[in-house]
Short mmCIF file of C-alpha atoms in Angstrom, two decimals:
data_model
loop_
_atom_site.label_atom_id
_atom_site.label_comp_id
_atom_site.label_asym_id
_atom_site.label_seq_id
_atom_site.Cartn_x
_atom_site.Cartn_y
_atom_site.Cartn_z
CA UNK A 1 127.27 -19.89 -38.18
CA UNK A 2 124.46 -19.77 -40.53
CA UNK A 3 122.61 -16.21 -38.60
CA UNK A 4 118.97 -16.13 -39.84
CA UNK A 5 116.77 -14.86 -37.57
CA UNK A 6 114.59 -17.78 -36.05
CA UNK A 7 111.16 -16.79 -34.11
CA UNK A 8 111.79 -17.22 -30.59
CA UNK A 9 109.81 -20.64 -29.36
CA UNK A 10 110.49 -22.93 -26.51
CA UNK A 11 112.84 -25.18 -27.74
CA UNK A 12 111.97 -27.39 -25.18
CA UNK A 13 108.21 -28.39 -26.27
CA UNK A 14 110.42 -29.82 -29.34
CA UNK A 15 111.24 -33.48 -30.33
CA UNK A 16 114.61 -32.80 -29.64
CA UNK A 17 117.35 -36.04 -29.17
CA UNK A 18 118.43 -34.09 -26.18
CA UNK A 19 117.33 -30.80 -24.94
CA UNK A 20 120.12 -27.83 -25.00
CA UNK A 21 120.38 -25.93 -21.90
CA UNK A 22 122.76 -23.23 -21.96
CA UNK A 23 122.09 -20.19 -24.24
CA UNK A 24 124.97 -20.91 -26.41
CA UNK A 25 123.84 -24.42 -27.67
CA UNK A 26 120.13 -23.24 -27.68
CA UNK A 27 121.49 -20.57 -30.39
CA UNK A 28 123.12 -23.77 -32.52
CA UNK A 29 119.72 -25.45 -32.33
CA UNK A 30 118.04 -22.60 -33.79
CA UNK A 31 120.91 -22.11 -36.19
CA UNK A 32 120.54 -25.78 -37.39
CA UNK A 33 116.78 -25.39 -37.63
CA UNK A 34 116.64 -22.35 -39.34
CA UNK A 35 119.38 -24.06 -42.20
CA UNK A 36 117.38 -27.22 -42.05
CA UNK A 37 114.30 -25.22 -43.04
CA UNK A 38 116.04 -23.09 -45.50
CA UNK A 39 117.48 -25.95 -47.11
CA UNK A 40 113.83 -28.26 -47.29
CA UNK A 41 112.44 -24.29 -48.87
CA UNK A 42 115.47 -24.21 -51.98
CA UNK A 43 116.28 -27.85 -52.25
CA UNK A 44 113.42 -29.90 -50.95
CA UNK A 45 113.12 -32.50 -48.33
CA UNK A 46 116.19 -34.79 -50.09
CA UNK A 47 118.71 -31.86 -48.92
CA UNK A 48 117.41 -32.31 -45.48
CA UNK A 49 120.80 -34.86 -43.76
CA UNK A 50 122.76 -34.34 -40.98
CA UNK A 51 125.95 -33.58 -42.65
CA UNK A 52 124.06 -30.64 -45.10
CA UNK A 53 122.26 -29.33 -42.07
CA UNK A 54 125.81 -28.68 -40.26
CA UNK A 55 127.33 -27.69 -43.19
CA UNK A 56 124.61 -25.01 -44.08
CA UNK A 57 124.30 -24.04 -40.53
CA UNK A 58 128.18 -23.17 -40.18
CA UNK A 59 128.45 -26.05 -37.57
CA UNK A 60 130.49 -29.17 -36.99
CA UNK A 61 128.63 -32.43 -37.22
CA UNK A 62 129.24 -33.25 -34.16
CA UNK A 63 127.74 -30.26 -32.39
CA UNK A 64 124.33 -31.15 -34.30
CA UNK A 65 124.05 -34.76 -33.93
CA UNK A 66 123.89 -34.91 -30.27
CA UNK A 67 120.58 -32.91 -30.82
CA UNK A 68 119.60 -34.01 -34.49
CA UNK A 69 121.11 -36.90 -34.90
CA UNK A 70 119.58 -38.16 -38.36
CA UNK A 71 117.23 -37.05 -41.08
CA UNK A 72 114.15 -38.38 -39.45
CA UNK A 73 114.87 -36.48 -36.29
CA UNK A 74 115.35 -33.70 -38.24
CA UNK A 75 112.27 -33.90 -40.33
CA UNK A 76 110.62 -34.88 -37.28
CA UNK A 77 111.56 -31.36 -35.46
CA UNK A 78 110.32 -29.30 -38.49
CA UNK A 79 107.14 -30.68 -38.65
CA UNK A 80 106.43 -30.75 -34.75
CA UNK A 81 107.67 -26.70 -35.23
CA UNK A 82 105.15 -26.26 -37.96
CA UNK A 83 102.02 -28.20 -36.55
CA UNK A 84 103.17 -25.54 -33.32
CA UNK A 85 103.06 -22.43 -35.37
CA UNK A 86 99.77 -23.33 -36.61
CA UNK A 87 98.24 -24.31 -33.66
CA UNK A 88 99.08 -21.23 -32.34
CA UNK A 89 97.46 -18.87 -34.34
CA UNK A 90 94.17 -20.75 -33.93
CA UNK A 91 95.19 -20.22 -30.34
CA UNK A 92 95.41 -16.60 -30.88
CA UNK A 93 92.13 -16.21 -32.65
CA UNK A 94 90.27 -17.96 -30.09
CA UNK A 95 91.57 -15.76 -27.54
CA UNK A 96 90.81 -12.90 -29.25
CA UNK A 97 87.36 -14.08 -29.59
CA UNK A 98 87.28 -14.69 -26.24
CA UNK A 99 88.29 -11.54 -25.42
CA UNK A 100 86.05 -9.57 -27.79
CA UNK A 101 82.48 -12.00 -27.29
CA UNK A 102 80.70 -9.68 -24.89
CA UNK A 103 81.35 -6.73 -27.18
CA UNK A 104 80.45 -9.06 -30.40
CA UNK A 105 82.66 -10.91 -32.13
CA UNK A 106 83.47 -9.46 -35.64
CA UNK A 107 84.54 -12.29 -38.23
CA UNK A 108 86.46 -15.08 -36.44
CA UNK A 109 86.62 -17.26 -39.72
CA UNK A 110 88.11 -14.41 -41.98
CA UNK A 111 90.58 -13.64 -39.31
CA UNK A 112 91.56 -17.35 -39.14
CA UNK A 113 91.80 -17.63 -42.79
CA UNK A 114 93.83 -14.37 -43.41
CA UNK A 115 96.41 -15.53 -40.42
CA UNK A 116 96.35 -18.96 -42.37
CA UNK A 117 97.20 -17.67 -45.38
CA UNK A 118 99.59 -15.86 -44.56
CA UNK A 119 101.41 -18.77 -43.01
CA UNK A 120 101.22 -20.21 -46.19
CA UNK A 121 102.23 -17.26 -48.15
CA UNK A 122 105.26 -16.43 -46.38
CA UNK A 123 108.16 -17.40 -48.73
CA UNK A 124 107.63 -20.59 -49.58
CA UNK A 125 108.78 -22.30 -46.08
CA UNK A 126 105.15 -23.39 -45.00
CA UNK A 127 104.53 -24.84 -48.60
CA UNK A 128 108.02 -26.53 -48.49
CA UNK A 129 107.35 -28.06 -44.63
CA UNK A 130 103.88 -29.29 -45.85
CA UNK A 131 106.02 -31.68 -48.77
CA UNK A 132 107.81 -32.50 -45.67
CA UNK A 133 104.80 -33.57 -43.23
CA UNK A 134 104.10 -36.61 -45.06
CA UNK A 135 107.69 -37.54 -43.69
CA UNK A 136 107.10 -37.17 -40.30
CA UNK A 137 105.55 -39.12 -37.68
CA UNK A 138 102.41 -40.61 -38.66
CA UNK A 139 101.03 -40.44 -34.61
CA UNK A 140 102.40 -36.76 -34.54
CA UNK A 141 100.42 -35.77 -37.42
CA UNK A 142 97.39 -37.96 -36.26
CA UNK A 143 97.89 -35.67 -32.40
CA UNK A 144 98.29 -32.25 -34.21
CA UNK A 145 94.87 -32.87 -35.79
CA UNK A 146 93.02 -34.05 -33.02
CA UNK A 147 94.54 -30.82 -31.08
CA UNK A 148 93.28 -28.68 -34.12
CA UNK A 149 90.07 -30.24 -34.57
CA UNK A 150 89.89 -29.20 -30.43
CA UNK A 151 90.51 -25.92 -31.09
CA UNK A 152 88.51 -25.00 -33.84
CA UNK A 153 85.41 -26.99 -32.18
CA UNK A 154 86.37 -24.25 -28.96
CA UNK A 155 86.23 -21.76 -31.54
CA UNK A 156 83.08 -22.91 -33.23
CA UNK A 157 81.16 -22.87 -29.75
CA UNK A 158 82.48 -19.54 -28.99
CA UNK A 159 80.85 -18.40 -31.75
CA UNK A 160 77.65 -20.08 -32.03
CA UNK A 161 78.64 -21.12 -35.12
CA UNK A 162 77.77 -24.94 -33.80
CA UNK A 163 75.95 -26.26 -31.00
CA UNK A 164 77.96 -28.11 -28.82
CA UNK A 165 76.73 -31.40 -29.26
CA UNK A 166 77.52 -31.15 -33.00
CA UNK A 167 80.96 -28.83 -32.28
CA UNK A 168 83.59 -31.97 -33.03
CA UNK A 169 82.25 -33.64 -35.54
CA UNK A 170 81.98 -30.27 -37.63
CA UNK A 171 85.21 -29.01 -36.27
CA UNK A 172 86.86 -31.98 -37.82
CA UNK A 173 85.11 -31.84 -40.84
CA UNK A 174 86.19 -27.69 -41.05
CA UNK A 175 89.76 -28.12 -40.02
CA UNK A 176 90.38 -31.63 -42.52
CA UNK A 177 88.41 -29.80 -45.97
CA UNK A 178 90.42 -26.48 -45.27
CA UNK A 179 93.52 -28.28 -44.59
CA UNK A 180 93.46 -29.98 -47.67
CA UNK A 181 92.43 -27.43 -49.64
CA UNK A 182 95.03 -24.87 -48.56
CA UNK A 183 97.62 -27.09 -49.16
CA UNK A 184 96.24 -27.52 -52.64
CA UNK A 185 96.01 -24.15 -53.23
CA UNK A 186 99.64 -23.12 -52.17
CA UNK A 187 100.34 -25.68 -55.48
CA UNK A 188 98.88 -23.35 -58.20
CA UNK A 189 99.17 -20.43 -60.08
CA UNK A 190 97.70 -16.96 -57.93
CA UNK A 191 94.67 -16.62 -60.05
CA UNK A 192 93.49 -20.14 -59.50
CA UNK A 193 94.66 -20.31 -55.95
CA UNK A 194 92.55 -16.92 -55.10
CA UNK A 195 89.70 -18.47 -56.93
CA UNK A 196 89.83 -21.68 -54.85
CA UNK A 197 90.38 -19.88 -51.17
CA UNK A 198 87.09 -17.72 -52.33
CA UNK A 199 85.00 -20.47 -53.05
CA UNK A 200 86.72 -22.35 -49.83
CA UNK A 201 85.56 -19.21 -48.11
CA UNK A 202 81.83 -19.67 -49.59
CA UNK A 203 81.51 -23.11 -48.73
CA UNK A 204 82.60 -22.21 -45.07
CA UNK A 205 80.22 -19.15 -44.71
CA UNK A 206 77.37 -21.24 -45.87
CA UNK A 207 78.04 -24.19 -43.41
CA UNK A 208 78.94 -22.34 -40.31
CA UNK A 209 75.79 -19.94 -40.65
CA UNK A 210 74.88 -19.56 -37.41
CA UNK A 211 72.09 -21.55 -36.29
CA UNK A 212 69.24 -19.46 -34.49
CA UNK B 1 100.05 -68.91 -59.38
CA UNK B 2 98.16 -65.81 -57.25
CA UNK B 3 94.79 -66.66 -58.28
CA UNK B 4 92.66 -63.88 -56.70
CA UNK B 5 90.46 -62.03 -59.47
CA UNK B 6 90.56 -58.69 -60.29
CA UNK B 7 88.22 -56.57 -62.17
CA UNK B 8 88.77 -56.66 -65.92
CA UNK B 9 90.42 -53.34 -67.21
CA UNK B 10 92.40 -52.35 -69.83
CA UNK B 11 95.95 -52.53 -69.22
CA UNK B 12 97.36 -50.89 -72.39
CA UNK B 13 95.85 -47.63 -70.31
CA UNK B 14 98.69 -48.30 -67.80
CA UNK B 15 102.13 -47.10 -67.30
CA UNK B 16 103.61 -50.70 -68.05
CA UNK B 17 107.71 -50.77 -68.36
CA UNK B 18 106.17 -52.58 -71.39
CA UNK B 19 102.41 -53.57 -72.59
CA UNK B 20 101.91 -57.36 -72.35
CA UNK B 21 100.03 -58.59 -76.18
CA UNK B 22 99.28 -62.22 -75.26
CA UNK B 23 97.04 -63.30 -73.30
CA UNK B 24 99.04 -65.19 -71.00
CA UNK B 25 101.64 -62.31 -70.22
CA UNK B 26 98.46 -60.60 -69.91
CA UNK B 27 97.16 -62.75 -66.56
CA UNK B 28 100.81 -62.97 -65.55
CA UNK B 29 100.41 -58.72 -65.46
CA UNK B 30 97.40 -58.95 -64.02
CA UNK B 31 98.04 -61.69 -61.16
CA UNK B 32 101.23 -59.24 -60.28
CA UNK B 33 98.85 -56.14 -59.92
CA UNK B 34 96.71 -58.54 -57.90
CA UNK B 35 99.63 -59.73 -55.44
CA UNK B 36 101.13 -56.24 -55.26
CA UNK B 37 97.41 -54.63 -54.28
CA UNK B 38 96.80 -57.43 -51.84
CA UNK B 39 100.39 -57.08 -50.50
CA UNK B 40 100.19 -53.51 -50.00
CA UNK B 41 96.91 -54.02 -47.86
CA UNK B 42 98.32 -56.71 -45.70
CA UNK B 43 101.45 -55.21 -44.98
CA UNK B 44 101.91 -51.83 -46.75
CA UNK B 45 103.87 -49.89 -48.95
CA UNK B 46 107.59 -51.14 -48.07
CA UNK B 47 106.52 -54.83 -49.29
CA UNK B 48 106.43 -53.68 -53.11
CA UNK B 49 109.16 -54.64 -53.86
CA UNK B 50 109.95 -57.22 -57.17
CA UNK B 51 110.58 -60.12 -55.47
CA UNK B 52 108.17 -59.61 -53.24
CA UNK B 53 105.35 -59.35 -55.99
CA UNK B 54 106.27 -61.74 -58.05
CA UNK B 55 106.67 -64.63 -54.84
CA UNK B 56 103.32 -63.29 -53.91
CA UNK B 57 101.87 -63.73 -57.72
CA UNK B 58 103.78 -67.12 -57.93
CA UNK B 59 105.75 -66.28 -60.32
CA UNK B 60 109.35 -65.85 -61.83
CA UNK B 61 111.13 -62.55 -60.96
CA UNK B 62 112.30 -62.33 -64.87
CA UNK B 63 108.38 -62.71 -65.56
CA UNK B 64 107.15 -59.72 -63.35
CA UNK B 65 110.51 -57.63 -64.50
CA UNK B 66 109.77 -56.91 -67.83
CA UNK B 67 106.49 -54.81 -67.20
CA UNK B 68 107.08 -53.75 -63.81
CA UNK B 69 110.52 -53.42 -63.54
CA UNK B 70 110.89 -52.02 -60.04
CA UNK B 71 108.78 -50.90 -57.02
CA UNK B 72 108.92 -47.13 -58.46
CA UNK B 73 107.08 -48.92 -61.71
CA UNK B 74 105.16 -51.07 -59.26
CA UNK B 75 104.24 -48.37 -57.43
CA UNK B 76 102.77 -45.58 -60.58
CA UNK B 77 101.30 -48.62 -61.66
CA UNK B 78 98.27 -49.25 -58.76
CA UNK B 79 98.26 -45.38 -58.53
CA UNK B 80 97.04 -45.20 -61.99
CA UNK B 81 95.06 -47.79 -61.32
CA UNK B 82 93.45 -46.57 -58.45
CA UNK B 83 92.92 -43.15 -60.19
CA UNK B 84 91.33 -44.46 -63.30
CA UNK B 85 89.08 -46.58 -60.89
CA UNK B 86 87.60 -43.27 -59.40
CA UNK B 87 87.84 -41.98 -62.79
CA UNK B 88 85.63 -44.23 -63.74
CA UNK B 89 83.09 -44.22 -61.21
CA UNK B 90 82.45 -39.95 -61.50
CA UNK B 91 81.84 -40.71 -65.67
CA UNK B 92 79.27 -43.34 -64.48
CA UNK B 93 77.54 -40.45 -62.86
CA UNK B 94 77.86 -38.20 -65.26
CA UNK B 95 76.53 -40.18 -67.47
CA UNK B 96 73.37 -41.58 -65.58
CA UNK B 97 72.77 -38.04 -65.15
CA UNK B 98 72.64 -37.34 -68.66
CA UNK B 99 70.48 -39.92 -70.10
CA UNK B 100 67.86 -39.42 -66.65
CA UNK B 101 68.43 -35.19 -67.02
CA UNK B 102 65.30 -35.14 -69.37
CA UNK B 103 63.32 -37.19 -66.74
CA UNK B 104 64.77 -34.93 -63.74
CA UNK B 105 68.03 -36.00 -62.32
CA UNK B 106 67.29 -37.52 -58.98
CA UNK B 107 70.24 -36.81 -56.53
CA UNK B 108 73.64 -37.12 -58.10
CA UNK B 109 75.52 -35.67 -55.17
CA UNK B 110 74.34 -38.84 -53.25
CA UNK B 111 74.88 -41.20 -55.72
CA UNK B 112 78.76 -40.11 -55.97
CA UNK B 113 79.22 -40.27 -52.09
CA UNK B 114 78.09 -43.62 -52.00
CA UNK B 115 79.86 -45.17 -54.64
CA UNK B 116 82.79 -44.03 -53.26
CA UNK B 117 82.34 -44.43 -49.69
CA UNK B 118 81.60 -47.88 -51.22
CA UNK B 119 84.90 -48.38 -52.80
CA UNK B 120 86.93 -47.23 -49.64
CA UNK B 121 84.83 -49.69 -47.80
CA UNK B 122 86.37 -52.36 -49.65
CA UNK B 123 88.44 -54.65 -47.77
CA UNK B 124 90.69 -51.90 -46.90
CA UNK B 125 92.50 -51.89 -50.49
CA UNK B 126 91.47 -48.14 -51.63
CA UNK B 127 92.55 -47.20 -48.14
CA UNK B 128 96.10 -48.89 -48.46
CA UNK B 129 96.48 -47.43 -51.96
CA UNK B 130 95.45 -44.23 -50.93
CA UNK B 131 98.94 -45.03 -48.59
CA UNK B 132 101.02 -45.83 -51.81
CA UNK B 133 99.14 -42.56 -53.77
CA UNK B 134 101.93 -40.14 -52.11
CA UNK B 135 104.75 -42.45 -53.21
CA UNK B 136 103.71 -42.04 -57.05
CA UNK B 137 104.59 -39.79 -59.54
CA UNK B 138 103.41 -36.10 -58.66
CA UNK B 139 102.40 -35.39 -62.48
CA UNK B 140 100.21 -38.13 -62.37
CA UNK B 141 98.33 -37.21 -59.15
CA UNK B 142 97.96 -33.48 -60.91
CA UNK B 143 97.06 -35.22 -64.28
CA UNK B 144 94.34 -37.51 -61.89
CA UNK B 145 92.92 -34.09 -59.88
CA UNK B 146 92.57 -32.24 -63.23
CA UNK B 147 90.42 -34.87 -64.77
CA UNK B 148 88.56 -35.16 -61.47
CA UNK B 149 87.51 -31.50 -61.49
CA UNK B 150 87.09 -31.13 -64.89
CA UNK B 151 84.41 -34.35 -64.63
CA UNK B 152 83.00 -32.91 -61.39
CA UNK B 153 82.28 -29.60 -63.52
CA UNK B 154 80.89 -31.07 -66.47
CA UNK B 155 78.30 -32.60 -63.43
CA UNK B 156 77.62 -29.52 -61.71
CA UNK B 157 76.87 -27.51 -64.82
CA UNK B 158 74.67 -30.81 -66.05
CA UNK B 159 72.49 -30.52 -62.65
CA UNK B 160 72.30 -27.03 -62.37
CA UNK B 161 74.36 -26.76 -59.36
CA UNK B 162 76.94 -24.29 -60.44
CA UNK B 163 76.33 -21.89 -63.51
CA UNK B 164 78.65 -23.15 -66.32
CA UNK B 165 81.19 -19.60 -65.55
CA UNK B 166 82.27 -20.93 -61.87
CA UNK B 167 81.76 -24.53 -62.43
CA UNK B 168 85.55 -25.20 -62.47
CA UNK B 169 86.52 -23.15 -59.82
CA UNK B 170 83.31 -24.66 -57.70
CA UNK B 171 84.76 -28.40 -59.07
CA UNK B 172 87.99 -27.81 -57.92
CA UNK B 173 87.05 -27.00 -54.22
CA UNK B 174 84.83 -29.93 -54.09
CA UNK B 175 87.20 -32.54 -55.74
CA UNK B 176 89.80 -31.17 -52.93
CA UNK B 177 88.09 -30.91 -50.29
CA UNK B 178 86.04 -34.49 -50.60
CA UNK B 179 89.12 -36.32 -51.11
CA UNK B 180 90.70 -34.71 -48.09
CA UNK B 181 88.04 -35.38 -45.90
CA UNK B 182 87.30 -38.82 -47.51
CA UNK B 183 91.18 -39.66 -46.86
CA UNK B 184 90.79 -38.70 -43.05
CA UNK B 185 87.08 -40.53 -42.71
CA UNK B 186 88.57 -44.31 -43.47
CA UNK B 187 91.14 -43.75 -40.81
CA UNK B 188 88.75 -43.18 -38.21
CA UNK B 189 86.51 -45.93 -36.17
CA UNK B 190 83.24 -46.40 -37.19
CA UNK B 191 80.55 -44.14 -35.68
CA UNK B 192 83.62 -41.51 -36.00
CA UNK B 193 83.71 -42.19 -39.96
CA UNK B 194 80.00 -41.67 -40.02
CA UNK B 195 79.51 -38.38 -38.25
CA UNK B 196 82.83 -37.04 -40.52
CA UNK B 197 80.58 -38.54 -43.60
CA UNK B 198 77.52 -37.21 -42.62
CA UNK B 199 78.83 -33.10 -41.69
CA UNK B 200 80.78 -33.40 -45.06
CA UNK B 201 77.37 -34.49 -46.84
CA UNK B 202 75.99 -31.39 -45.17
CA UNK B 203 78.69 -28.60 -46.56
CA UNK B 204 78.41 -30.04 -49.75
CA UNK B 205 74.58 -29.61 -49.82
CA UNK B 206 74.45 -26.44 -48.27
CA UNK B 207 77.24 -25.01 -50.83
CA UNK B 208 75.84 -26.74 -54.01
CA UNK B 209 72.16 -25.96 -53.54
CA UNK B 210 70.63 -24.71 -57.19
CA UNK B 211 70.72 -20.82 -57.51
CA UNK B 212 68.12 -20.15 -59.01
#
């Protein structure tokens, strides 16, 4: 069986065909996911079919299909796992703000940004699941950006880097400009992608100057 | 045959299987891009298909096949298309604020976010090509973003708004991030669309204000 190390994650929150339940087909759903990802990183989203999956992940077909039954539910799995990872760093960082407020928060959008980049930087997966996204649910995407845009308006408030009143509208704005610029970035060569995160950075600073 | 009109352009600039010479194959081309645009507004991307377009156009399949051979050629087609039509639209700018630079340029910035706001108002066609754009060729969305930022530089070091050193870097982040959030804005309802329009008019300002 194909024995990268997966992060743990509740397999359940997943858009799995059918849930596993005992610890020994839990460990071939992470095996299949962690070859499905490993195959969309080296040989792009085309590799990504149910026979290549098992085949990569050292399991018969028939022990994946019953929870991956196709390449859409497969693609569909990787992205819902990605939108999750993301969504819970911004968790993180608004917790930590949270935590920190009363004793004044230090620089909530750098942290964001570093943990965000370093999604991205991490081997090529998060730049090889972002191809994929387009593949995926259209009302999935369409949720995990409304649940973003959420978050980052919490965070904004938090903050006081936006009155409430105003907190979606530039929440949306923050989290659909830095979306598509990171993903844009990830696409070019490291002196032009630190350029464009810098000047990203700029435009950010300048917007979310806190009102007073 | 499809009669609807569309805007006179030069076709020899598109990726044609072949470039139509007389002017007859040259309204047969055109009345094809016309059907295939209006089909891929009406009901999307998986109706380009050959015999689709040319039934739509109202005419033979062996007329359509020769230039646009197949919904891949169909396809790059109304993404070039679509590109040089934004293409377009940023030179117009640029060159307004040229001749008027002497008189003091009034407010390009606003002038480019209407005009396009104004062509993804349309009738929904930029949005439903904007659909199709991530089924074309990735060398020709590059190509298209690359002559986007190097236009949007040329403009920001013409009005003052970026010193001519950081003007592609600067271009790059604001070609990005526009399109992203322009993308997200014509999915959204109406007084939605306008806030998203609105906040992005704000970053934009606050980020390109003259240093002086």
């Amino acid at each position: 069986m194909y024995d990268r190390r997966v992060p743990a994650e509740d397999l359940d929150l997943l858009p799995l065909a059918r849930v596993p339940r005992q610890a020994r087909s839990r460990e071939k759903v992470e095996a299949a996911l962690a070859a499905a990802t490993d195959l969309v990183r080296t040989e792009g989203v085309e590799a990504l079919t149910l026979p290549r999956v098992a085949e990569h992940a050292g399991l018969s077909v028939g022990a994946v299909y019953q929870y991956l039954p196709d390449r859409d539910a497969i693609i569909a799995v990787l992205v819902a796992r990605y939108h999750a990872r993301f969504e819970e760093v911004l968790d993180g960082v608004v917790e930590r703000v949270r935590r920190t407020a009363s004793a004044g928060s230090p620089d909530p959008l750098a942290d964001l940004l570093d943990e965000v980049e370093r999604i991205y930087a991490e081997e090529g997966v998060a730049r090889a699941l972002r191809a994929v996204e387009g593949s995926g649910p259209a009302a999935e995407r369409r949720a995990h950006k409304d649940r973003m845009t959420a978050k980052v308006a919490d965070l904004l408030v938090l903050t006081g880097l936006a009155p409430a009143g105003r907190a979606r509208g530039v929440a949306r704005l923050v989290f659909t400009a830095a979306d598509g610029v990171l993903h844009e970035a990830f696409g070019l060569e490291d002196d032009e992608r630190t350029a464009l995160l810098r000047e990203l950075r700029a435009m950010l600073r300048g917007y979310l100057a806190p009102a007073d």
